[in-house]
Coordinates of C-alpha atoms in Angstrom, one line a residue:
Chain A
M1 CA 4.1 1.6 -12.2
H2 CA 5.7 -0.9 -9.9
E3 CA 4.7 -3.8 -12.1
M4 CA 8.3 -4.8 -12.7
G5 CA 8.8 -5.2 -8.9
I6 CA 5.7 -7.2 -8.8
A7 CA 6.7 -9.4 -11.7
L8 CA 10.0 -10.1 -10.1
E9 CA 8.4 -11.1 -6.8
V10 CA 5.9 -13.3 -8.7
I11 CA 8.8 -15.1 -10.4
R12 CA 10.8 -15.4 -7.1
I13 CA 7.8 -16.8 -5.2
A14 CA 6.8 -19.1 -8.0
G15 CA 10.4 -20.4 -8.3
E16 CA 10.6 -21.0 -4.5
S17 CA 7.3 -22.8 -4.6
I18 CA 8.6 -25.6 -6.8
P19 CA 8.8 -28.6 -4.4
A20 CA 12.3 -30.0 -3.8
E21 CA 11.3 -33.3 -5.5
H22 CA 10.6 -31.5 -8.7
A23 CA 13.6 -29.3 -8.6
G24 CA 14.6 -28.1 -12.1
A25 CA 11.0 -28.4 -13.4
R26 CA 9.7 -25.7 -15.7
I27 CA 6.7 -23.6 -14.7
E28 CA 4.0 -23.8 -17.2
R29 CA 1.4 -21.5 -15.7
I30 CA 1.2 -19.2 -12.8
N31 CA -2.4 -18.4 -11.5
L32 CA -2.6 -15.0 -9.9
K33 CA -5.5 -13.4 -8.1
V34 CA -5.6 -9.6 -8.4
G35 CA -8.3 -7.5 -6.7
K36 CA -9.9 -4.8 -8.7
L37 CA -8.6 -2.2 -6.2
A38 CA -5.1 -3.5 -6.3
A39 CA -2.7 -0.9 -7.8
V40 CA -1.7 -3.2 -10.7
V41 CA -2.1 -2.8 -14.4
A42 CA -2.6 -6.2 -15.9
D43 CA -1.1 -5.4 -19.3
S44 CA 2.0 -4.0 -17.8
L45 CA 2.4 -6.8 -15.4
L46 CA 2.2 -9.3 -18.3
F47 CA 4.8 -7.4 -20.3
C48 CA 7.1 -7.2 -17.3
F49 CA 6.6 -10.8 -16.5
Q50 CA 7.6 -11.8 -20.0
V51 CA 10.8 -9.8 -19.8
A52 CA 11.8 -10.6 -16.3
S53 CA 11.1 -14.3 -16.5
K54 CA 13.9 -14.9 -19.0
D55 CA 16.5 -17.5 -17.8
T56 CA 14.2 -18.5 -14.8
P57 CA 12.0 -21.5 -14.3
A58 CA 9.1 -19.3 -15.2
E59 CA 10.5 -18.5 -18.7
G60 CA 7.7 -19.0 -21.2
A61 CA 5.1 -19.6 -18.5
E62 CA 1.6 -18.2 -19.0
L63 CA 0.6 -15.7 -16.3
V64 CA -3.1 -16.1 -15.7
I65 CA -4.7 -13.1 -13.9
E66 CA -8.0 -13.7 -12.3
Q67 CA -9.6 -10.4 -11.4
I68 CA -11.4 -10.4 -8.0
P69 CA -14.3 -8.1 -7.6
V70 CA -14.6 -5.6 -4.7
K71 CA -17.0 -7.2 -2.3
L72 CA -18.2 -5.4 0.9
Y73 CA -19.8 -6.5 4.1
C74 CA -22.0 -4.3 6.4
R75 CA -21.2 -4.9 10.0
D76 CA -24.6 -3.4 11.0
C77 CA -27.1 -5.3 8.8
G78 CA -24.9 -8.2 7.6
R79 CA -25.5 -7.4 4.0
Q80 CA -22.9 -8.5 1.4
W81 CA -22.5 -7.0 -2.0
T82 CA -20.2 -6.3 -5.0
V83 CA -19.4 -2.8 -6.0
E84 CA -18.5 -1.4 -9.3
E85 CA -18.1 2.2 -8.1
P86 CA -16.0 3.2 -5.2
V87 CA -18.9 3.7 -2.7
F88 CA -18.2 2.2 0.7
V89 CA -21.5 2.9 2.4
C90 CA -24.0 0.1 2.9
N91 CA -26.5 0.2 0.0
G92 CA -29.1 -1.5 2.3
C93 CA -29.1 0.5 5.5
G94 CA -26.7 3.4 4.8
S95 CA -24.2 2.4 7.5
A96 CA -20.5 3.4 7.2
Q97 CA -19.5 0.3 9.1
V98 CA -18.4 -1.5 6.0
E99 CA -15.7 -4.0 5.6
M100 CA -13.9 -4.9 2.4
I101 CA -14.0 -8.7 2.1
S102 CA -12.3 -8.8 -1.3
G103 CA -10.8 -6.6 -4.0
R104 CA -7.3 -5.9 -2.7
E105 CA -5.8 -9.4 -3.5
L106 CA -2.4 -9.7 -5.1
D107 CA -1.9 -13.3 -4.4
I108 CA -0.2 -16.2 -6.2
D109 CA -2.8 -18.9 -6.0
T110 CA -1.2 -21.9 -7.8
I111 CA 1.7 -22.7 -10.1
E112 CA 1.6 -25.5 -12.7
L113 CA 4.7 -27.4 -13.5
V114 CA 5.5 -29.2 -16.8
D115 CA 5.5 -32.8 -15.7
E116 CA 8.5 -34.3 -17.5
D117 CA 7.8 -37.8 -16.2
S118 CA 4.2 -37.8 -17.3
D119 CA 3.1 -40.7 -19.5
D120 CA 1.7 -38.1 -21.9
N121 CA 5.2 -36.9 -22.6
Q122 CA 6.5 -40.4 -23.4
P123 CA 6.8 -41.3 -27.0
G124 CA 4.3 -43.9 -28.3
Chain B
M1 CA -8.8 1.2 6.1
I2 CA -7.7 -0.1 9.4
T3 CA -10.0 -3.0 8.7
S4 CA -8.4 -3.8 5.3
L5 CA -4.9 -3.5 6.7
G6 CA -5.9 -5.8 9.6
E7 CA -7.3 -8.2 7.0
R8 CA -4.0 -8.1 5.2
H9 CA -2.0 -8.8 8.3
L10 CA -4.2 -11.7 9.2
L11 CA -3.7 -13.2 5.8
L12 CA 0.1 -12.5 6.1
R13 CA 0.4 -14.3 9.4
H14 CA -1.6 -17.2 8.0
H15 CA 0.8 -17.7 5.1
E16 CA 4.0 -16.5 6.6
H17 CA 6.6 -19.2 6.4
G18 CA 9.3 -20.3 8.7
H19 CA 7.8 -19.2 12.0
G20 CA 7.0 -22.5 13.7
H21 CA 3.6 -23.2 12.4
D22 CA 3.3 -26.7 11.2
H23 CA 1.7 -25.7 8.0
G24 CA 4.9 -23.9 6.9
H25 CA 5.2 -25.4 3.5
G26 CA 2.3 -27.6 4.3
D27 CA 0.3 -25.1 2.2
L28 CA 1.7 -27.0 -0.8
I29 CA -1.0 -29.2 -2.1
E30 CA -0.2 -31.0 -5.3
T31 CA -2.7 -32.1 -7.9
K32 CA -1.5 -33.9 -10.9
T33 CA -3.4 -33.6 -14.2
R34 CA -2.5 -34.7 -17.7
G35 CA 1.0 -33.5 -18.4
S36 CA 1.3 -31.0 -15.6
R37 CA 1.4 -30.7 -11.8
R38 CA -0.5 -28.0 -10.0
I39 CA 1.0 -26.7 -6.9
K40 CA -1.0 -24.7 -4.3
V41 CA 1.0 -21.6 -3.3
V42 CA -1.5 -19.1 -1.9
K43 CA 0.9 -16.4 -1.1
R44 CA 0.6 -12.6 -1.2
V45 CA 3.0 -11.2 -3.8
L46 CA 3.9 -8.4 -1.5
D47 CA 4.6 -10.8 1.4
A48 CA 8.2 -9.8 1.6
N49 CA 7.2 -6.1 1.9
D50 CA 4.6 -6.8 4.5
I51 CA 7.0 -8.9 6.6
T52 CA 9.5 -5.9 6.6
A53 CA 6.7 -3.5 7.4
G54 CA 5.8 -5.7 10.4
R55 CA 9.3 -5.5 11.5
N56 CA 9.5 -1.8 11.2
R57 CA 6.2 -1.5 13.1
E58 CA 7.6 -3.6 16.0
L59 CA 10.7 -1.4 16.1
F60 CA 8.6 1.8 16.2
A61 CA 6.4 0.3 19.0
C62 CA 9.5 -0.7 21.0
K63 CA 11.1 2.8 20.5
K64 CA 7.8 4.5 21.2
V65 CA 7.8 6.4 17.9
F66 CA 4.6 7.4 16.2
V67 CA 4.9 7.2 12.4
L68 CA 2.9 9.1 9.9
N69 CA 2.9 8.1 6.2
M70 CA 2.1 11.3 4.2
M71 CA 1.1 10.7 0.6
S72 CA -0.2 13.0 -2.2
S73 CA -0.1 13.7 -5.9
P74 CA 2.9 15.9 -7.1
G75 CA 2.4 19.6 -6.5
S76 CA -0.3 19.3 -3.9
G77 CA 1.8 21.3 -1.4
K78 CA 2.9 18.4 0.7
T79 CA 6.3 19.7 1.5
T80 CA 5.1 23.2 2.4
T81 CA 2.4 21.6 4.6
L82 CA 5.1 19.5 6.3
E83 CA 7.4 22.5 6.7
K84 CA 4.7 24.5 8.5
T85 CA 3.5 21.5 10.4
L86 CA 7.1 20.8 11.7
A87 CA 7.5 24.5 12.6
R88 CA 4.4 24.4 14.7
L89 CA 5.0 21.0 16.3
M90 CA 8.7 21.1 17.0
P91 CA 8.5 23.1 20.2
E92 CA 6.4 20.4 21.9
M93 CA 7.4 17.4 20.0
K94 CA 10.6 15.8 18.7
A95 CA 10.2 14.9 15.1
A96 CA 12.3 13.5 12.3
V97 CA 11.4 13.2 8.6
I98 CA 12.1 10.7 5.9
V99 CA 11.7 12.3 2.4
G100 CA 11.2 10.2 -0.7
D101 CA 11.8 11.7 -4.1
I102 CA 12.8 10.2 -7.4
C103 CA 15.5 12.8 -7.8
T104 CA 16.9 16.0 -6.1
T105 CA 17.3 16.9 -2.5
N106 CA 15.2 20.1 -2.8
D107 CA 12.5 18.9 -0.4
A108 CA 15.1 17.7 2.3
D109 CA 16.9 21.0 2.1
R110 CA 13.6 22.9 2.7
L111 CA 12.6 20.6 5.6
A112 CA 16.0 20.6 7.3
S113 CA 15.5 24.3 8.0
S114 CA 12.9 23.3 10.6
G115 CA 15.6 21.8 12.7
A116 CA 14.2 18.3 12.4
P117 CA 16.6 15.5 11.3
V118 CA 15.9 14.8 7.7
V119 CA 16.8 11.6 5.8
Q120 CA 16.5 11.9 2.0
I121 CA 15.8 8.9 -0.1
N122 CA 16.3 9.1 -3.8
T123 CA 14.5 6.1 -5.2
D124 CA 16.6 6.0 -8.3
Q125 CA 19.2 4.3 -6.1
F126 CA 16.6 1.7 -5.4
G127 CA 15.4 1.1 -8.9
G128 CA 13.6 4.4 -9.8
D129 CA 10.5 3.3 -8.0
C130 CA 7.2 5.1 -7.6
H131 CA 6.6 4.5 -3.9
L132 CA 8.6 3.9 -0.7
A133 CA 8.7 0.2 0.1
A134 CA 9.2 -1.1 3.7
H135 CA 12.8 -2.2 3.1
V136 CA 13.7 1.4 1.9
I137 CA 12.3 2.8 5.2
E138 CA 14.1 0.1 7.2
K139 CA 17.4 1.2 5.5
A140 CA 16.7 4.9 6.1
L141 CA 16.2 4.3 9.8
D142 CA 20.0 3.8 10.1
G143 CA 20.2 7.5 9.8
I144 CA 17.7 8.3 12.6
D145 CA 18.1 8.2 16.3
L146 CA 14.7 6.7 17.1
D147 CA 15.4 7.1 20.9
A148 CA 15.5 10.8 20.4
I149 CA 12.1 11.3 18.6
D150 CA 8.4 10.9 19.3
L151 CA 7.2 11.4 15.7
L152 CA 8.6 10.2 12.4
I153 CA 6.9 11.6 9.3
V154 CA 7.5 9.9 6.0
E155 CA 7.0 12.1 3.0
N156 CA 6.2 9.5 0.3
I157 CA 6.8 9.9 -3.4
G158 CA 4.2 12.2 -5.0
N159 CA 1.9 9.6 -6.5
L160 CA -1.7 8.7 -5.7
V161 CA -1.5 5.1 -6.9
C162 CA 1.5 3.0 -5.8
P163 CA 2.2 4.2 -2.3
A164 CA -1.3 3.1 -1.3
E165 CA -0.4 -0.5 -1.9
F166 CA 2.8 -0.6 0.3
D167 CA 2.7 -0.9 4.0
I168 CA 5.8 0.7 5.5
G169 CA 5.0 0.0 9.2
E170 CA 3.3 3.4 9.8
D171 CA 0.6 4.0 12.4
K172 CA -1.5 6.5 10.4
R173 CA -1.7 7.6 6.8
V174 CA -2.5 11.0 5.5
V175 CA -3.3 12.1 1.9
V176 CA -2.8 15.6 0.8
L177 CA -4.8 17.0 -2.2
S178 CA -5.2 20.5 -3.3
V179 CA -8.0 22.5 -4.7
T180 CA -6.0 23.2 -7.9
E181 CA -6.5 19.6 -8.8
G182 CA -10.0 18.2 -9.9
E183 CA -12.5 17.6 -7.2
D184 CA -12.9 14.1 -8.7
K185 CA -9.4 13.1 -7.6
P186 CA -10.8 10.9 -4.7
A187 CA -13.0 9.1 -7.1
K188 CA -10.1 8.5 -9.5
Y189 CA -7.8 7.1 -6.8
P190 CA -10.3 5.3 -4.4
L191 CA -7.7 3.0 -2.9
M192 CA -5.6 5.9 -1.7
F193 CA -8.6 7.5 -0.1
R194 CA -9.7 4.2 1.3
V195 CA -6.4 3.3 3.0
C196 CA -5.8 6.8 4.5
D197 CA -7.0 7.9 7.9
A198 CA -7.1 11.7 7.1
A199 CA -7.3 13.9 4.1
L200 CA -5.8 17.4 3.9
I201 CA -7.5 19.6 1.3
N202 CA -4.8 22.2 0.7
K203 CA -4.5 25.6 -0.9
T204 CA -7.9 26.7 0.3
D205 CA -6.6 30.3 0.0
L206 CA -7.1 29.9 -3.8
L207 CA -10.7 28.9 -3.6
P208 CA -12.0 32.5 -4.5
Y209 CA -10.2 32.2 -7.8
L210 CA -11.2 28.7 -8.8
D211 CA -14.4 26.8 -9.7
Y212 CA -13.4 23.9 -7.4
D213 CA -16.5 22.2 -5.9
L214 CA -15.3 21.6 -2.3
K215 CA -18.6 20.1 -1.3
A216 CA -18.4 17.5 -4.2
A217 CA -14.9 16.6 -3.1
E218 CA -16.0 16.1 0.5
E219 CA -19.0 14.1 -0.5
T220 CA -16.9 11.8 -2.7
I221 CA -14.4 11.3 0.2
A222 CA -17.3 10.5 2.5
R223 CA -18.6 7.8 0.1
I224 CA -15.2 6.2 -0.2
N225 CA -14.1 6.4 3.4
P226 CA -16.9 7.5 5.6
G227 CA -14.8 7.6 8.8
M228 CA -12.0 9.7 7.3
S229 CA -11.0 13.0 9.0
V230 CA -10.9 15.8 6.5
F231 CA -9.1 19.0 7.1
K232 CA -9.3 22.1 4.9
I233 CA -6.1 23.9 5.1
S234 CA -3.9 26.5 3.4
A235 CA -0.2 25.7 3.9
K236 CA 0.5 29.3 2.8
T237 CA -1.6 31.1 5.4
E238 CA -1.8 28.2 7.8
D239 CA -5.6 28.6 7.8
G240 CA -7.2 25.4 9.3
F241 CA -3.9 24.2 10.7
D242 CA -5.1 24.1 14.4
A243 CA -7.7 21.3 13.6
W244 CA -5.1 19.3 11.7
L245 CA -2.4 19.7 14.3
D246 CA -4.8 18.8 17.1
W247 CA -5.7 15.6 15.2
L248 CA -2.1 14.7 14.7
K249 CA -1.1 15.4 18.3
D250 CA -4.1 13.4 19.5
Q251 CA -2.9 10.4 17.3
V252 CA 0.6 10.6 18.8
R253 CA -0.7 10.9 22.3
V254 CA -3.0 7.8 21.8
K255 CA 0.0 5.7 20.8
L256 CA 2.7 7.1 23.2
G257 CA 0.4 7.7 26.1

């Protein structure tokens, strides 16, 4: 429901991450990591991104969402495992001392800029 | 939940910019491939919210105020629970309330009768949002004398999805659900039940008229958040309120000493 806010933040952070020496460059791709437990609907985010990126360096960029599984770690027996269902009890020893090591990400990993100076873009 | 919040803050500190670490923008690693340059960013999208939440948390610590973030689905009886809670707490504790609603001041009007200062936030002034973000709380604090209170309760927007994602600088989080909703609510909204410290199962006075499987709800909560404190209450009759209020008073005492 707050995907528009997230899209705007993604666009802002991506824009600010363009190094000064490439000022004015267009963003070709934004690689996002989104945990399965993050309160984000990928389709809504993609739609909002498309709308909100107009007239920004991210206009026309591809938003690539990598979904990160929910991984748990048991502090008692050291077991690590991936869960599909929301059960946060160790499936080995039954301990409740379980830590979430991934699954809540909402991170911009990398951005890719169109390289205007690249030889590939030169005619001939 | 404390763990996951802690993990987020660690991450935040690591990637926070402009605070003297020499990595500041040193996180930028550039790789050049055919026709494009890849720039390493590694930044939480909600970084800005987390930074503001951290600032709120520091202010609350400095002013010695315990902050409770109360979340729920719409219609779970959160406002009635809060009204009754304030009525019972106010004699011994000075409390204030921030109420978030998309529209109307109905909840604020009801809560003000408790005598506690109430700040109403209508999120449509902030973009019609579905949750209270840290900067909205920061702004609402202008209307509250933090030196005069021990306890600040934030009644979040009725929504079991988005508020779970936004740290506002609170000390503890409580989720209110009611027996008129399905017992599978916790399973449908696991993040909310994972990030909260306590759950209030409200409207227990209606149990004789419903097929609600209380045991199943409690078992589901225990699978999602085994350490969670669960209180069965009726905001109407105040049944079960003693245990809930004891828990809340304990939490305040632990922070304020």
